[in-house]
CSV table of C-alpha atoms in Angstrom, one decimal:
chain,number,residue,atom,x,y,z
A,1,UNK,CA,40.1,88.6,-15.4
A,2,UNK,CA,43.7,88.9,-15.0
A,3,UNK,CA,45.6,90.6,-18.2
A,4,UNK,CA,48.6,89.2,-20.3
A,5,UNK,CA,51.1,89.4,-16.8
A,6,UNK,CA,53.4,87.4,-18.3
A,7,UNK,CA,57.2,87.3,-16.5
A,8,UNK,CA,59.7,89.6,-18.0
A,9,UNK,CA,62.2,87.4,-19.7
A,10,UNK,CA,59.8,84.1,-20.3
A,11,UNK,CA,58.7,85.3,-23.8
A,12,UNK,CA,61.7,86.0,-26.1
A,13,UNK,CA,61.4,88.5,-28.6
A,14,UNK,CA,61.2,87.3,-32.5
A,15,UNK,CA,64.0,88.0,-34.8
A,16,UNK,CA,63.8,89.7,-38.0
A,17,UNK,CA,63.5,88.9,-41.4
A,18,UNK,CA,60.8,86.2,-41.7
A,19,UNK,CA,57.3,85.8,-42.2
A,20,UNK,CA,56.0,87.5,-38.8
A,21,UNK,CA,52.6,87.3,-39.1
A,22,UNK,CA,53.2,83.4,-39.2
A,23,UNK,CA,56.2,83.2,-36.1
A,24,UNK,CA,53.4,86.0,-33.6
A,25,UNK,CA,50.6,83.3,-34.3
A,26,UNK,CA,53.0,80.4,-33.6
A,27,UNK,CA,54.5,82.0,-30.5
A,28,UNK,CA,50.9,83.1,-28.9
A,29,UNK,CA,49.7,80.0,-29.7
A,30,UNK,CA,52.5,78.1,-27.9
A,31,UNK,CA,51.8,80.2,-24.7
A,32,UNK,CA,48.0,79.4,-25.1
A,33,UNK,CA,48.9,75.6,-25.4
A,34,UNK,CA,51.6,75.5,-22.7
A,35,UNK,CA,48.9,77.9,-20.2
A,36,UNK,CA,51.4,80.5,-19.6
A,37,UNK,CA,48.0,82.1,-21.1
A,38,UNK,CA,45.8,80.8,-19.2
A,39,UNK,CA,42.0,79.6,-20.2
A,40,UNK,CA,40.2,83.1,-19.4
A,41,UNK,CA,43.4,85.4,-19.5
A,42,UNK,CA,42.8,89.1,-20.7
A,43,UNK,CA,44.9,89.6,-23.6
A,44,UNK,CA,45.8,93.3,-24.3
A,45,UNK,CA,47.7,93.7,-27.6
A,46,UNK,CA,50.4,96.0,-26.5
A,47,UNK,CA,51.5,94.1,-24.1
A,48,UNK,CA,51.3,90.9,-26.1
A,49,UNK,CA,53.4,93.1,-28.5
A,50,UNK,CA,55.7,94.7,-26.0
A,51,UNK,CA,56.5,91.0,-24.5
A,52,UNK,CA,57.3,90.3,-28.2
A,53,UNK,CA,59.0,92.9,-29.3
A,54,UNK,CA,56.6,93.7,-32.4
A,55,UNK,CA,53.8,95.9,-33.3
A,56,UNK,CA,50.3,95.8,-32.2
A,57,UNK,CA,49.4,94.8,-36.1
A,58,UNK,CA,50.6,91.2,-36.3
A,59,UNK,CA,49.4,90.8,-32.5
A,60,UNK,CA,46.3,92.2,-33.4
A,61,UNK,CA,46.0,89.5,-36.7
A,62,UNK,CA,46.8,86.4,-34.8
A,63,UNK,CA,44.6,87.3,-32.3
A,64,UNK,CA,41.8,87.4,-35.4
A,65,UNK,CA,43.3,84.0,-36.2
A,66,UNK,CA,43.3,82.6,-33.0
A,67,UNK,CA,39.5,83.4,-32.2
A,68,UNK,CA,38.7,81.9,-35.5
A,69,UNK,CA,40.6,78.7,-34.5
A,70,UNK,CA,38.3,78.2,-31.1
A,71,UNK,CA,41.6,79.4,-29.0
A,72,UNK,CA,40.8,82.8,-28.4
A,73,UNK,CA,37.2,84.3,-27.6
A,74,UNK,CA,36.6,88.4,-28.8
A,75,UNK,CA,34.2,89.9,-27.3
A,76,UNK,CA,32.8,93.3,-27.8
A,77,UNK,CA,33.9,96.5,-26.0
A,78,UNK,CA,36.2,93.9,-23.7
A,79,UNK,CA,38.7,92.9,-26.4
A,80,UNK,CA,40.4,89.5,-26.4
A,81,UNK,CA,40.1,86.3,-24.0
A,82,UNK,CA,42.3,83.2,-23.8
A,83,UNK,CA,39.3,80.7,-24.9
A,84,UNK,CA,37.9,78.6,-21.4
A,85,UNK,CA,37.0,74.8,-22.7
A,86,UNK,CA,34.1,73.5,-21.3
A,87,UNK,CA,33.7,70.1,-19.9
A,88,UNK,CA,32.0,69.1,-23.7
A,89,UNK,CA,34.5,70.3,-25.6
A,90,UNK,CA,37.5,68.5,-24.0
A,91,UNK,CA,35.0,65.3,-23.5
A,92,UNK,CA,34.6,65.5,-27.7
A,93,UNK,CA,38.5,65.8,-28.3
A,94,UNK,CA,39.5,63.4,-25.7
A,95,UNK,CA,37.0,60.9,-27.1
A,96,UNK,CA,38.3,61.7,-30.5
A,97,UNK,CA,42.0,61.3,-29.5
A,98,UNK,CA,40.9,57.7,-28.0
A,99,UNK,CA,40.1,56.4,-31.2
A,100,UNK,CA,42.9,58.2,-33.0
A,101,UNK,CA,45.6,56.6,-30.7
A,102,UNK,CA,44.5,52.9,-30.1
A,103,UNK,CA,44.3,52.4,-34.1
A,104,UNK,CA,48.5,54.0,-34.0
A,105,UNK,CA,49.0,51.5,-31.2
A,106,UNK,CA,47.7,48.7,-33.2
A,107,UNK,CA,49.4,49.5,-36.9
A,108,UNK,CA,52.4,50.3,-34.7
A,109,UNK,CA,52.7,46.9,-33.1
A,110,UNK,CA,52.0,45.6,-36.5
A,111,UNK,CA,54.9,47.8,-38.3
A,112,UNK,CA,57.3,49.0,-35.4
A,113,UNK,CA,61.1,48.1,-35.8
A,114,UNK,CA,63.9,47.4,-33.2
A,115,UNK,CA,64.9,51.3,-33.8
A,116,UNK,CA,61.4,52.5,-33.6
A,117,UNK,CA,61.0,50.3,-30.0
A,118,UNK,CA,64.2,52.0,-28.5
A,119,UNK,CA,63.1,55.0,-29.5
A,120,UNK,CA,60.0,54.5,-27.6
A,121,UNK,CA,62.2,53.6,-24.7
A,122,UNK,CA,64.6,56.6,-24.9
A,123,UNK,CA,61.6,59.1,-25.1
A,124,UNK,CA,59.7,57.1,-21.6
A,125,UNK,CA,63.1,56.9,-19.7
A,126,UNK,CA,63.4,60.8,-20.2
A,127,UNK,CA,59.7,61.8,-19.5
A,128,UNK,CA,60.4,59.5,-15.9
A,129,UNK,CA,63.6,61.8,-15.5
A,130,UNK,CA,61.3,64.7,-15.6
A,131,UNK,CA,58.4,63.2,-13.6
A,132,UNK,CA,61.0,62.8,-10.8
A,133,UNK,CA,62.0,66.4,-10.9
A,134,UNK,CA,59.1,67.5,-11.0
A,135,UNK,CA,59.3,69.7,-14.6
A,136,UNK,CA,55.9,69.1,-15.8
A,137,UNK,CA,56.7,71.1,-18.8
A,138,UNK,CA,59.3,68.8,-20.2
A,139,UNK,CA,56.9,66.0,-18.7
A,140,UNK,CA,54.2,67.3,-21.3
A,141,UNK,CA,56.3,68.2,-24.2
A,142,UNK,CA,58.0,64.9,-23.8
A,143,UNK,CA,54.0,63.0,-23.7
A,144,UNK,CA,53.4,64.7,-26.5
A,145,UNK,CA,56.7,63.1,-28.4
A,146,UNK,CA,56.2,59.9,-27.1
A,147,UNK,CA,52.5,59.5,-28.6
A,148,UNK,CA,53.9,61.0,-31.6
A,149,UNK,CA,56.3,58.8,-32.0
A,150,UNK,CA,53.8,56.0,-31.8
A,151,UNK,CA,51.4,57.8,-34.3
A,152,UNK,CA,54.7,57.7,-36.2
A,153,UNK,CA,55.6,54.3,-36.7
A,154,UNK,CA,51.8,53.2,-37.2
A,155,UNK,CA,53.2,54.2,-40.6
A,156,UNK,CA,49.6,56.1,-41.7
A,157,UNK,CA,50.0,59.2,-43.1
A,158,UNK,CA,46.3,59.9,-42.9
A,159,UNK,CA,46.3,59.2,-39.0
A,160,UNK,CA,49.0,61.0,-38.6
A,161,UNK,CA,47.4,64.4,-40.4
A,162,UNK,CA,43.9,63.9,-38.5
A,163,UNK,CA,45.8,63.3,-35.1
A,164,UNK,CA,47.8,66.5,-35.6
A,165,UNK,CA,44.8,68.6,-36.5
A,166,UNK,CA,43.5,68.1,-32.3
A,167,UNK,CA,47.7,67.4,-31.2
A,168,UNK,CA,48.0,70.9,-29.8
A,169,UNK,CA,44.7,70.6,-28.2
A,170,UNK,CA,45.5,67.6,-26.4
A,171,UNK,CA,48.6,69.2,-24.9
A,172,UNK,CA,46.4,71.8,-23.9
A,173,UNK,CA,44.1,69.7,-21.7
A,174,UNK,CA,46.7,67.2,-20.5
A,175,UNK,CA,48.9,69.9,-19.0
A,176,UNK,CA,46.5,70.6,-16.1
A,177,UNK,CA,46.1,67.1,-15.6
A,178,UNK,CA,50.3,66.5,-15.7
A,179,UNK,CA,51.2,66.6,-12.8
A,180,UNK,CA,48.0,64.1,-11.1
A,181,UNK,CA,49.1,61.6,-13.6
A,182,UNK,CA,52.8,61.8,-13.1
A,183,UNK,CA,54.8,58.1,-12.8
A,184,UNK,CA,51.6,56.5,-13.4
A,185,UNK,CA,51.3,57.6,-17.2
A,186,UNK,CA,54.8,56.7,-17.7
A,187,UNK,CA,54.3,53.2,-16.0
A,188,UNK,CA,51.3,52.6,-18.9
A,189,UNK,CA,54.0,53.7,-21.3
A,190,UNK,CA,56.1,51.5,-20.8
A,191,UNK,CA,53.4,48.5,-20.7
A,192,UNK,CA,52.1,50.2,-24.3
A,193,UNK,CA,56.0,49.7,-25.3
A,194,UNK,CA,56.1,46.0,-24.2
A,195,UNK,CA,53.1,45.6,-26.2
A,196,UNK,CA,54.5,46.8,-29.6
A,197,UNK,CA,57.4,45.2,-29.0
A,198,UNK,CA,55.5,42.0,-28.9
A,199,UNK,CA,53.9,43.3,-32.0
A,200,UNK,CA,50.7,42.5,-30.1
A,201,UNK,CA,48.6,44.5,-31.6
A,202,UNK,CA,44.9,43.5,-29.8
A,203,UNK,CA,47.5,44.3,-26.4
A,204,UNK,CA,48.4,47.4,-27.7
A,205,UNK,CA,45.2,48.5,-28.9
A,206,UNK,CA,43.9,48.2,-25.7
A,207,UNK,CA,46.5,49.5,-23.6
A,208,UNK,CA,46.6,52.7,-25.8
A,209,UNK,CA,42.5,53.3,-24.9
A,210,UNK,CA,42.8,52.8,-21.3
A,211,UNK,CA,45.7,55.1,-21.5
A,212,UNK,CA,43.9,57.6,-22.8
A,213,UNK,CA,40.9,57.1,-21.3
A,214,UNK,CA,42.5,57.2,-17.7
A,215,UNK,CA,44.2,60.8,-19.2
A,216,UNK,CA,40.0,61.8,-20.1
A,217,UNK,CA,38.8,60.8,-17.2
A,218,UNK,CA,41.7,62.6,-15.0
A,219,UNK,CA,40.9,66.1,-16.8
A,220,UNK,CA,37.0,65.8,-15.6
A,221,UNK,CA,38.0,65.1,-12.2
A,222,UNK,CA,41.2,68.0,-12.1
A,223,UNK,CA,41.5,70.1,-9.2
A,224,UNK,CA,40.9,73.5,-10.8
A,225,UNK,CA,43.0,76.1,-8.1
């Protein structure tokens, strides 16, 4: 297994005063969602802390964190291990999101305004932009806006707090699966966005669980370099 090796200059150090503890965990857990720690990564604490620009002690506590979360595996006499997700465990979630996202679809075809439609639009016409320059990062982050968006104007603030318990998970397992599903995700955007715009919400519904369903099924059959 490979250690931290992250770039010199990718990971920018975190700025004093503030809660530390809270901005390490954030940060290492935005490099383990975004795979610049990848599934199976060694993770040595001083260089996590180095990279940083921190002591081993707040590394060393999110790393505790982390492992209890499911995103980091300890293991004894090896030390710490960017957790690998097996085929299960992303079949569960997926499944999970699925239901999660067509009932947002359908309350937000029901509830959706003109505003809320165009900002649908605004957020698909930007992830194309980055589709067709080929920055899957912005691609993901910007997937991850657009569904929030929807989860948004479903207007269900319980929805909305059970779909942002797996959120970070999902971007996990879509951003191997980015760059296979390219235009194509967008182009099933853009029908979903029809569809609330219609405010038809059986359309929607559906849309929104093949969506994700052709995301699901796309991560099983990734090519895994």
């Amino acid at each position: 297994m490979s250690s931290t090796g992250l770039p010199h200059g990718t990971v920018p150090r975190l700025e004093r005063p503030g809660p530390l503890r809270e901005r390490v965990y954030e940060a290492l857990l935005e490099l383990i969602t975004t795979r610049a720690l990848r599934p199976g990564q060694h993770l040595v604490e001083s260089e996590l802390a180095g990279h940083l620009g921190v002591s081993r002690q707040p590394v060393r506590e999110a790393l505790q964190r982390l492992n209890t979360e499911g995103w980091v595996d300890l293991r004894p006499a090896q030390g710490a291990f960017v957790h690998e997700p097996t085929e299960e465990e992303a079949d569960q979630l997926l499944t999970v999101r699925t239901l999660l996202e067509a009932e947002a679809a359908r309350l937000a075809a029901a509830h959706a305004d003109s505003a809320g439609v165009a900002a649908l639009k605004e957020l698909c016409a930007e992830g194309e932009q980055a589709v067709a320059a080929e920055d899957v990062d912005r691609a993901v982050a910007l997937n991850a806006a657009f569904h929030g968006k929807v989860m948004e104007l479903a207007g269900n603030t319980v929805l909305a707090g059970l779909a942002a318990q797996v959120d970070r998970r999902v971007r996990w397992y879509y951003t191997p699966v980015a760059r296979q599903r390219g235009s194509q995700s967008w182009v099933e955007h853009r029908e979903l966005i029809a569809a609330i715009d219609a405010r038809d919400e059986q359309r929607a519904t559906r849309l929104m669980r093949e969506h994700t369903e052709h995301t699901r099924r796309s991560y099983h059959e990734r090519e895994t370099a």
